[in-house]
Coordinates of C-alpha atoms in Angstrom, one line a residue:
M886 CA 21.9 78.2 -20.1
T887 CA 20.3 75.0 -21.4
T888 CA 16.6 75.3 -22.0
F889 CA 13.7 72.8 -22.2
V890 CA 10.7 72.8 -24.4
D891 CA 8.8 70.2 -22.3
Q892 CA 5.9 72.2 -20.9
P893 CA 5.1 69.9 -17.9
L894 CA 8.8 70.0 -16.9
E895 CA 8.9 73.7 -17.3
E896 CA 5.9 74.0 -15.0
Q897 CA 7.7 72.0 -12.3
I898 CA 10.8 74.2 -12.7
A899 CA 8.6 77.3 -12.4
Q900 CA 7.2 76.0 -9.1
W901 CA 10.7 75.3 -7.8
R902 CA 11.8 78.8 -8.9
A903 CA 8.8 80.5 -7.4
Y904 CA 9.5 78.7 -4.1
L905 CA 13.0 80.1 -4.0
N906 CA 11.8 83.6 -5.0
R907 CA 9.4 83.7 -2.0
R908 CA 12.4 83.3 0.3
Q909 CA 13.9 86.7 1.2
A910 CA 17.4 85.2 1.7
V911 CA 17.7 84.2 -1.9
H912 CA 18.2 87.0 -4.5
G913 CA 17.6 87.0 -8.2
P914 CA 21.2 86.1 -9.3
D915 CA 21.3 83.3 -6.8
V916 CA 18.1 81.8 -8.2
E917 CA 19.4 82.0 -11.7
E918 CA 22.6 80.3 -10.7
L919 CA 20.7 77.5 -8.9
E920 CA 18.4 77.1 -11.8
G921 CA 21.4 76.7 -14.1
H922 CA 22.6 73.9 -12.0
L923 CA 19.2 72.3 -11.9
R924 CA 18.8 72.4 -15.7
D925 CA 22.3 71.0 -16.2
Q926 CA 21.2 68.0 -14.0
L927 CA 18.0 67.7 -16.0
V928 CA 19.9 67.6 -19.3
A929 CA 22.2 64.8 -18.1
L930 CA 19.3 62.8 -16.6
T931 CA 17.0 63.1 -19.6
D932 CA 19.9 62.2 -22.0
A933 CA 20.4 59.1 -19.8
G934 CA 16.8 58.1 -20.7
L935 CA 14.8 59.3 -17.7
A936 CA 11.3 60.7 -18.2
G937 CA 10.5 64.3 -17.3
D938 CA 9.0 63.6 -13.8
E939 CA 11.7 61.1 -13.0
A940 CA 14.5 63.5 -14.1
F941 CA 13.0 66.4 -12.1
L942 CA 12.7 64.3 -8.9
V943 CA 16.3 63.1 -9.1
A944 CA 17.7 66.6 -10.0
V945 CA 15.9 68.3 -7.1
K946 CA 17.1 65.6 -4.7
R947 CA 20.6 66.2 -5.9
M948 CA 20.2 70.0 -5.7
G949 CA 19.3 69.5 -2.0
S950 CA 23.0 68.7 -1.3
L951 CA 23.9 72.2 -2.8
D952 CA 21.3 74.4 -1.3
A953 CA 19.2 74.1 1.9
L954 CA 16.2 75.7 0.3
S955 CA 16.2 73.2 -2.6
R956 CA 16.3 70.5 0.1
E957 CA 13.2 71.9 1.8
F958 CA 11.4 72.1 -1.6
A959 CA 12.3 68.5 -2.3
R960 CA 11.0 67.4 1.1
A961 CA 7.8 69.4 0.7
H962 CA 7.0 68.0 -2.8
S963 CA 8.4 64.5 -2.4
E964 CA 5.1 62.9 -1.7
R965 CA 3.5 64.2 -4.9
L966 CA 6.5 63.4 -7.0
W967 CA 6.9 59.9 -5.7
K968 CA 3.2 59.2 -6.4
Q969 CA 3.7 60.5 -9.9
L970 CA 6.7 58.3 -10.4
V971 CA 5.6 55.1 -8.8
M972 CA 1.8 55.0 -9.3
A973 CA 0.9 57.2 -12.2
P974 CA 1.5 56.0 -15.8
D975 CA 4.2 57.8 -17.8
V976 CA 2.4 60.4 -19.8
E977 CA 5.4 61.3 -21.8
K978 CA 5.6 57.8 -23.5
P979 CA 2.8 56.2 -25.5
A980 CA 1.2 53.3 -23.7
T981 CA 1.9 51.1 -26.7
R982 CA 5.6 51.8 -26.3
G983 CA 5.5 50.5 -22.7
R984 CA 3.5 47.4 -23.7
S985 CA 5.8 46.7 -26.6
E986 CA 8.8 46.9 -24.3
I987 CA 7.3 44.4 -21.9
V988 CA 6.8 42.0 -24.9
V989 CA 10.4 42.5 -26.1
V990 CA 11.8 41.9 -22.6
L991 CA 9.7 38.7 -22.0
A992 CA 10.7 37.5 -25.5
L993 CA 14.4 38.1 -24.8
A994 CA 14.1 36.5 -21.3
V995 CA 12.5 33.4 -22.9
A996 CA 15.2 33.4 -25.6
A997 CA 17.9 33.4 -22.9
A998 CA 16.3 30.5 -21.1
V999 CA 16.0 28.6 -24.4
A1000 CA 19.6 29.3 -25.2
V1001 CA 20.7 27.6 -22.0
K1002 CA 18.9 24.4 -23.0
V1003 CA 20.0 24.3 -26.7
P1004 CA 23.3 22.7 -26.0
T1005 CA 21.5 19.7 -24.5
L1006 CA 20.5 18.8 -28.1
F1007 CA 24.3 18.3 -28.8
G1008 CA 25.0 16.2 -25.8
F1009 CA 25.9 18.9 -23.2
R1010 CA 23.6 18.1 -20.4
L1011 CA 22.9 19.8 -17.0
S1012 CA 22.5 17.2 -14.3
P1013 CA 21.2 18.0 -10.8
D1014 CA 23.6 15.7 -9.1
Q1015 CA 26.8 16.8 -10.9
E1016 CA 28.9 19.9 -11.0
L1017 CA 28.4 22.6 -13.7
P1018 CA 29.9 21.2 -16.9
P1019 CA 32.9 23.1 -18.3
F1020 CA 31.1 23.9 -21.5
Y1021 CA 28.3 25.7 -19.6
A1022 CA 30.8 27.5 -17.3
R1023 CA 32.8 28.8 -20.3
N1024 CA 29.7 29.9 -22.2
A1025 CA 27.5 31.2 -19.4
S1026 CA 27.8 34.9 -20.4
L1027 CA 27.4 34.1 -24.1
F1028 CA 23.9 32.7 -23.4
V1029 CA 22.7 36.1 -22.0
F1030 CA 24.9 39.1 -22.8
P1031 CA 24.2 39.1 -26.6
L1032 CA 20.5 39.2 -25.9
L1033 CA 21.0 42.0 -23.3
T1034 CA 23.0 43.9 -25.8
L1035 CA 20.2 43.5 -28.3
Y1036 CA 17.7 44.9 -25.8
F1037 CA 19.8 48.0 -25.3
V1038 CA 20.2 48.5 -29.1
W1039 CA 16.4 48.3 -29.4
K1040 CA 15.8 50.4 -26.2
R1041 CA 18.1 53.2 -27.2
G1042 CA 16.9 53.3 -30.8
S1043 CA 20.4 52.6 -32.2
D1044 CA 21.0 52.1 -35.8
G1045 CA 20.8 48.3 -36.3
I1046 CA 23.4 48.2 -39.2
R1047 CA 25.9 50.4 -37.3
S1048 CA 25.4 48.3 -34.2
L1049 CA 26.4 45.1 -35.9
W1050 CA 30.0 45.6 -34.8
L1051 CA 28.8 44.8 -31.3
A1052 CA 28.4 41.2 -32.4
L1053 CA 32.2 41.0 -33.0
P1054 CA 33.3 40.6 -29.3
F1055 CA 30.7 38.0 -28.7
A1056 CA 31.7 36.0 -31.8
A1057 CA 35.3 36.2 -30.7
G1058 CA 34.4 35.2 -27.2
A1059 CA 32.5 32.2 -28.5
V1060 CA 35.5 31.1 -30.6
F1061 CA 38.1 31.5 -27.8
A1062 CA 35.8 29.8 -25.3
N1063 CA 35.2 26.7 -27.4
V1064 CA 38.0 26.1 -30.0
Y1065 CA 40.9 25.8 -27.6
P1066 CA 42.0 22.2 -26.9
W1067 CA 41.7 22.5 -23.2
G1068 CA 44.1 20.1 -21.6
T1069 CA 43.9 18.1 -18.3
G1070 CA 46.7 16.9 -16.1
L1071 CA 47.2 14.7 -13.1
V1072 CA 47.7 16.0 -9.5
D1073 CA 48.4 13.3 -7.0
N1074 CA 47.2 10.7 -9.6
A1075 CA 43.8 12.5 -9.8
P1076 CA 42.5 14.3 -12.9
K1077 CA 43.0 18.1 -12.8
G1078 CA 41.2 20.6 -15.0
S1079 CA 42.9 23.2 -17.1
D1080 CA 44.0 26.3 -15.2
T1081 CA 43.7 28.4 -18.4
E1082 CA 40.1 27.1 -18.8
V1083 CA 39.3 28.3 -15.3
L1084 CA 40.8 31.7 -16.1
T1085 CA 38.7 31.9 -19.2
I1086 CA 35.6 31.1 -17.2
L1087 CA 36.4 33.9 -14.8
H1088 CA 37.5 36.6 -17.2
L1089 CA 35.4 36.2 -20.3
P1090 CA 32.2 37.7 -18.7
I1091 CA 34.3 40.7 -17.6
A1092 CA 35.5 41.3 -21.1
L1093 CA 32.1 40.9 -22.7
W1094 CA 30.4 43.2 -20.2
L1095 CA 32.3 46.1 -21.8
A1096 CA 30.4 45.3 -25.1
V1097 CA 27.2 45.5 -23.2
G1098 CA 28.3 48.9 -21.8
F1099 CA 28.8 50.2 -25.4
A1100 CA 25.3 49.2 -26.2
Y1101 CA 24.0 50.8 -23.0
V1102 CA 25.5 54.2 -23.6
R1103 CA 24.6 54.2 -27.3
G1104 CA 28.0 55.3 -28.6
R1105 CA 28.6 57.9 -25.9
W1106 CA 31.3 55.8 -24.1
F1107 CA 33.7 58.7 -24.1
D1108 CA 31.2 61.0 -22.5
D1109 CA 31.8 60.8 -18.7
G1110 CA 28.1 60.8 -17.9
G1111 CA 27.5 57.8 -20.1
R1112 CA 30.1 55.6 -18.5
M1113 CA 29.1 56.6 -15.0
N1114 CA 25.5 55.8 -15.8
F1115 CA 26.7 52.3 -16.9
V1116 CA 28.4 52.0 -13.5
R1117 CA 25.2 52.8 -11.8
F1118 CA 23.3 50.4 -14.0
S1119 CA 25.8 47.6 -13.2
G1120 CA 25.5 48.1 -9.5
E1121 CA 21.7 48.4 -9.6
L1122 CA 21.4 45.3 -11.7
A1123 CA 23.5 43.4 -9.2
I1124 CA 21.1 44.5 -6.4
Y1125 CA 18.1 43.4 -8.4
Y1126 CA 19.7 40.1 -9.4
V1127 CA 20.4 39.2 -5.8
L1128 CA 16.8 40.0 -4.8
I1129 CA 15.5 37.9 -7.7
A1130 CA 17.9 35.1 -6.7
L1131 CA 16.6 35.2 -3.1
G1132 CA 13.1 35.0 -4.4
G1133 CA 14.1 32.2 -6.7
G1134 CA 15.6 30.3 -3.7
V1135 CA 12.2 30.6 -1.9
L1136 CA 10.4 29.4 -5.1
T1137 CA 12.8 26.4 -5.4
A1138 CA 12.2 25.5 -1.7
F1139 CA 8.5 25.5 -2.2
T1140 CA 8.8 23.5 -5.4
F1141 CA 10.6 20.7 -3.5
M1142 CA 8.1 20.9 -0.7
M1143 CA 5.0 20.7 -2.8
F1144 CA 6.2 17.9 -5.0
S1145 CA 7.5 15.9 -2.0
A1146 CA 4.0 16.2 -0.5
I1147 CA 2.8 13.9 -3.3
D1148 CA 5.9 11.7 -3.1
M1149 CA 7.6 13.0 -6.1
N1150 CA 11.2 14.2 -6.4
A1151 CA 11.5 17.6 -8.2
E1152 CA 15.2 17.4 -8.8
W1153 CA 14.7 16.4 -12.4
F1154 CA 13.0 19.8 -13.0
V1155 CA 14.8 22.1 -10.6
G1156 CA 18.4 21.3 -11.5
P1157 CA 18.3 21.1 -15.3
W1158 CA 15.4 23.5 -16.0
L1159 CA 14.3 25.9 -13.2
I1160 CA 17.7 27.1 -11.9
P1161 CA 19.6 27.6 -15.2
C1162 CA 16.7 28.9 -17.2
G1163 CA 15.6 31.2 -14.4
A1164 CA 19.2 32.5 -13.8
A1165 CA 19.5 33.4 -17.5
G1166 CA 16.1 35.1 -17.8
A1167 CA 16.6 37.0 -14.6
V1168 CA 19.5 39.0 -16.1
I1169 CA 17.1 40.4 -18.8
I1170 CA 14.2 41.0 -16.4
G1171 CA 16.5 42.6 -13.8
S1172 CA 17.9 45.0 -16.5
W1173 CA 14.4 46.0 -17.5
L1174 CA 13.5 46.7 -13.9
V1175 CA 16.5 48.9 -13.5
E1176 CA 15.6 50.8 -16.7
A1177 CA 11.9 51.1 -15.7
K1178 CA 12.6 52.5 -12.2
Q1179 CA 16.1 53.9 -12.6
S1180 CA 15.5 57.0 -10.5
V1181 CA 14.0 55.0 -7.6
I1182 CA 16.9 52.6 -7.4
E1183 CA 19.4 55.4 -7.8
N1184 CA 18.6 56.4 -4.2
M1185 CA 20.0 53.0 -3.1
A1186 CA 23.5 54.1 -4.1
P1187 CA 24.2 56.5 -1.2
V1188 CA 22.5 54.2 1.2
L1189 CA 24.6 51.1 0.2
T1190 CA 27.9 53.0 0.0
R1191 CA 27.4 54.5 3.4
L1192 CA 26.4 51.1 4.9
F1193 CA 29.2 49.0 3.4
T1194 CA 32.1 51.4 3.2
P1195 CA 32.6 51.4 7.0
L1196 CA 32.0 47.6 7.2
F1197 CA 34.6 46.8 4.5
T1198 CA 37.0 49.3 6.1
I1199 CA 36.8 47.6 9.4
L1200 CA 37.2 44.2 7.7
L1201 CA 40.4 45.2 5.9
L1202 CA 41.9 46.9 9.0
A1203 CA 41.1 43.9 11.2
F1204 CA 42.7 41.6 8.6
L1205 CA 45.9 43.7 8.5
A1206 CA 46.0 44.0 12.3
T1207 CA 45.6 40.2 12.7
M1208 CA 48.2 39.5 10.1
V1209 CA 50.7 41.8 11.8
W1210 CA 49.9 40.4 15.3
T1211 CA 50.2 36.7 14.3
G1212 CA 52.9 37.1 11.7
S1213 CA 51.0 34.8 9.3
P1214 CA 51.7 35.3 5.6
I1215 CA 49.1 35.1 2.9
N1216 CA 48.4 31.7 1.5
V1217 CA 48.7 32.1 -2.3
K1218 CA 46.6 29.2 -3.4
R1219 CA 44.3 29.9 -6.4
E1220 CA 41.1 30.0 -4.3
V1221 CA 42.7 32.5 -1.9
L1222 CA 44.0 34.7 -4.7
I1223 CA 40.6 34.7 -6.3
G1224 CA 39.0 35.7 -3.0
F1225 CA 41.5 38.6 -2.5
D1226 CA 41.0 39.8 -6.0
L1227 CA 37.2 39.7 -5.5
L1228 CA 37.5 41.6 -2.3
L1229 CA 39.7 44.3 -3.9
A1230 CA 37.3 44.5 -6.8
V1231 CA 34.4 45.1 -4.4
V1232 CA 36.3 47.9 -2.8
V1233 CA 36.9 49.5 -6.3
G1234 CA 33.2 49.0 -6.9
L1235 CA 32.3 50.8 -3.7
V1236 CA 34.5 53.7 -4.7
L1237 CA 32.9 53.8 -8.1
Y1238 CA 29.4 53.6 -6.7
A1239 CA 30.2 56.3 -4.1
A1240 CA 31.4 58.5 -6.9
S1241 CA 28.2 57.9 -8.9
A1242 CA 26.0 58.8 -5.9
R1243 CA 28.0 61.9 -4.7
D1244 CA 27.5 65.4 -5.9
P1245 CA 30.9 66.5 -7.3
L1246 CA 30.3 70.1 -6.2
A1247 CA 29.7 69.3 -2.6
P1248 CA 32.6 70.0 -0.2
P1249 CA 34.5 67.1 1.4
D1250 CA 33.0 65.5 4.6
F1251 CA 33.7 62.7 7.0
F1252 CA 32.4 60.1 4.6
D1253 CA 35.1 61.1 2.1
A1254 CA 37.7 60.6 4.8
L1255 CA 36.3 57.2 5.4
Q1256 CA 36.5 56.4 1.7
L1257 CA 40.1 57.4 1.7
M1258 CA 40.8 55.1 4.7
L1259 CA 39.1 52.2 2.8
V1260 CA 41.2 52.8 -0.3
V1261 CA 44.4 53.0 1.7
S1262 CA 43.6 49.8 3.5
A1263 CA 42.8 48.1 0.2
L1264 CA 46.1 49.4 -1.2
V1265 CA 48.1 47.9 1.7
V1266 CA 46.3 44.6 1.3
D1267 CA 47.0 44.6 -2.4
G1268 CA 50.7 45.3 -1.7
V1269 CA 50.8 42.4 0.7
A1270 CA 49.2 40.1 -1.9
L1271 CA 51.6 41.3 -4.6
A1272 CA 54.6 40.5 -2.4
A1273 CA 53.2 37.0 -1.7
I1274 CA 52.6 36.4 -5.4
A1275 CA 56.1 37.6 -6.4
A1276 CA 57.7 35.4 -3.7
R1277 CA 55.7 32.4 -5.0
I1278 CA 56.8 33.1 -8.6
S1279 CA 60.5 33.5 -7.7
E1280 CA 60.4 30.2 -5.8
F1281 CA 58.2 28.0 -8.1
G1282 CA 58.1 29.9 -11.4
F1283 CA 55.2 31.2 -13.6
T1284 CA 51.9 29.5 -13.9
P1285 CA 48.7 30.8 -15.5
N1286 CA 47.1 31.5 -12.1
R1287 CA 50.1 33.4 -10.8
V1288 CA 50.5 35.5 -13.9
A1289 CA 46.8 36.4 -14.0
A1290 CA 46.8 37.3 -10.3
L1291 CA 50.0 39.3 -10.7
G1292 CA 48.5 41.3 -13.6
E1293 CA 45.1 41.9 -11.8
N1294 CA 46.8 43.0 -8.6
L1295 CA 49.1 45.4 -10.5
I1296 CA 46.1 46.9 -12.3
L1297 CA 44.3 47.3 -8.9
L1298 CA 47.5 48.7 -7.4
V1299 CA 47.7 51.5 -9.9
N1300 CA 44.0 52.3 -9.6
L1301 CA 44.0 52.3 -5.8
A1302 CA 47.2 54.3 -5.5
W1303 CA 46.1 57.1 -7.8
T1304 CA 42.6 57.1 -6.2
A1305 CA 44.1 57.5 -2.8
W1306 CA 46.2 60.4 -4.0
L1307 CA 43.2 62.1 -5.6
Y1308 CA 41.1 61.5 -2.4
A1309 CA 43.8 63.0 -0.3
S1310 CA 44.1 66.0 -2.6
F1311 CA 40.4 66.5 -2.5
L1312 CA 40.3 66.4 1.3
R1313 CA 43.1 69.0 1.3
H1314 CA 41.1 71.2 -1.1
R1315 CA 43.8 70.8 -3.7
A1316 CA 41.7 68.9 -6.3
S1317 CA 38.0 68.6 -7.2
F1318 CA 36.0 65.5 -6.8
A1319 CA 35.3 65.6 -10.5
A1320 CA 39.0 64.7 -11.1
L1321 CA 38.6 61.6 -9.0
E1322 CA 35.4 60.7 -10.8
R1323 CA 37.0 61.2 -14.2
W1324 CA 39.9 58.9 -13.2
Q1325 CA 37.7 56.1 -12.1
I1326 CA 35.5 56.1 -15.3
A1327 CA 38.5 56.5 -17.6
Y1328 CA 40.2 53.5 -15.9
L1329 CA 37.2 51.2 -16.3
P1330 CA 38.2 49.7 -19.7
V1331 CA 41.6 48.6 -18.3
Y1332 CA 39.9 45.7 -16.4
A1333 CA 38.1 44.5 -19.5
I1334 CA 41.2 44.8 -21.7
W1335 CA 43.2 42.7 -19.2
A1336 CA 40.4 40.1 -19.0
A1337 CA 40.3 39.9 -22.8
L1338 CA 44.1 39.3 -22.9
V1339 CA 43.8 36.5 -20.4
V1340 CA 41.1 34.8 -22.5
V1341 CA 43.0 35.2 -25.8
M1342 CA 46.7 34.9 -24.9
F1343 CA 46.9 32.7 -21.9
P1344 CA 45.8 29.3 -23.4
P1345 CA 48.3 29.2 -26.2
L1346 CA 51.0 30.9 -24.0
F1347 CA 50.7 28.3 -21.3
G1348 CA 49.9 25.3 -23.5
Y1349 CA 46.2 25.1 -22.4
R1350 CA 47.3 23.8 -19.0

């Protein structure tokens, strides 16, 4: 059994054990077994970077799904634990460490904002009345992701020299995003941008996010817990970023209102400065917020998955029923293909997030059956999309968009098909949920590898068109 030397944490474990011992229905061996599960949870959570009180709170909450008495204990002690977590300072970390982290985060956020504006010195300007320039679209992730990687290298205490290899994917991404001679063509006598350039804009952030993940897990990528923690972080960062963006929208509206009250137009500031600089800095700030209150936000995972899983299941079933009823095939234009791929990616994300929030030792329930229905519906939609893409290719030939969509949908098809099989086996008690969780996290790099191939191979393969 794993042991802890942290005395405050041992005192909390002792309170939990004493609570169980006072219950006549629980015998000594049962308490030992439950304590073993609790300590295993604490090891995983503290290795992920949580403080003692935070780890104990999350571990006891998770134990509540295994044992009713643990659930009662968590309910009885939740008020004290939440006050410790949210209101009290972290006694296990020096105050100077917390202040230095805030300084580092603010410095990196400012650096990200400045990085967005540096290209204007070389003639690449952001104009409030024009679309996003292709240079900025191609390099958007390169303004922020290297700085976020640097934050995790510092946060995790990684060896700086050994972490230099993390700069390689960003350097390669910068080269491939900027050295290709992106071509333009004419469609109906109007200028048309390069398809491979658009594919690079879409896929480069996906490939580079894997490098951020390596920094986040600090070399423990092949440890299942490390990769699943990165999945949680990605989902939680998305939540925070949306919340920050909503607040930024309110700030922008008030900016226009206040300056218009004195007969001044604030577009010169909002378009070129406030929005791009704020969007870049918000990634760093959001990541810090997730790290600072990881155990609090973790409770969003089961709420969000249980809210959106039935909604997306209904959406997919309604789409399939409507398509069958009307006999209308899928329109395989680029925008439609991107939309379908995004929808299927959201489904995969929901499955991943559900796996991260679920206790793998708990027996199957109704929500697992609903997850299976969602995966099967997405699998059918993916099959329909693949058939439409294949028909389009056989009729009009290969284009960058069609090949990219074909590859992405084949990758999603394999993942969804095996996920459906594992879910069905789990519901029939022929496989453990841990097998499904291992499959999902082992399959994660496939998406980034395909994205990197699109960025590197498609421009020369298709002549930059």
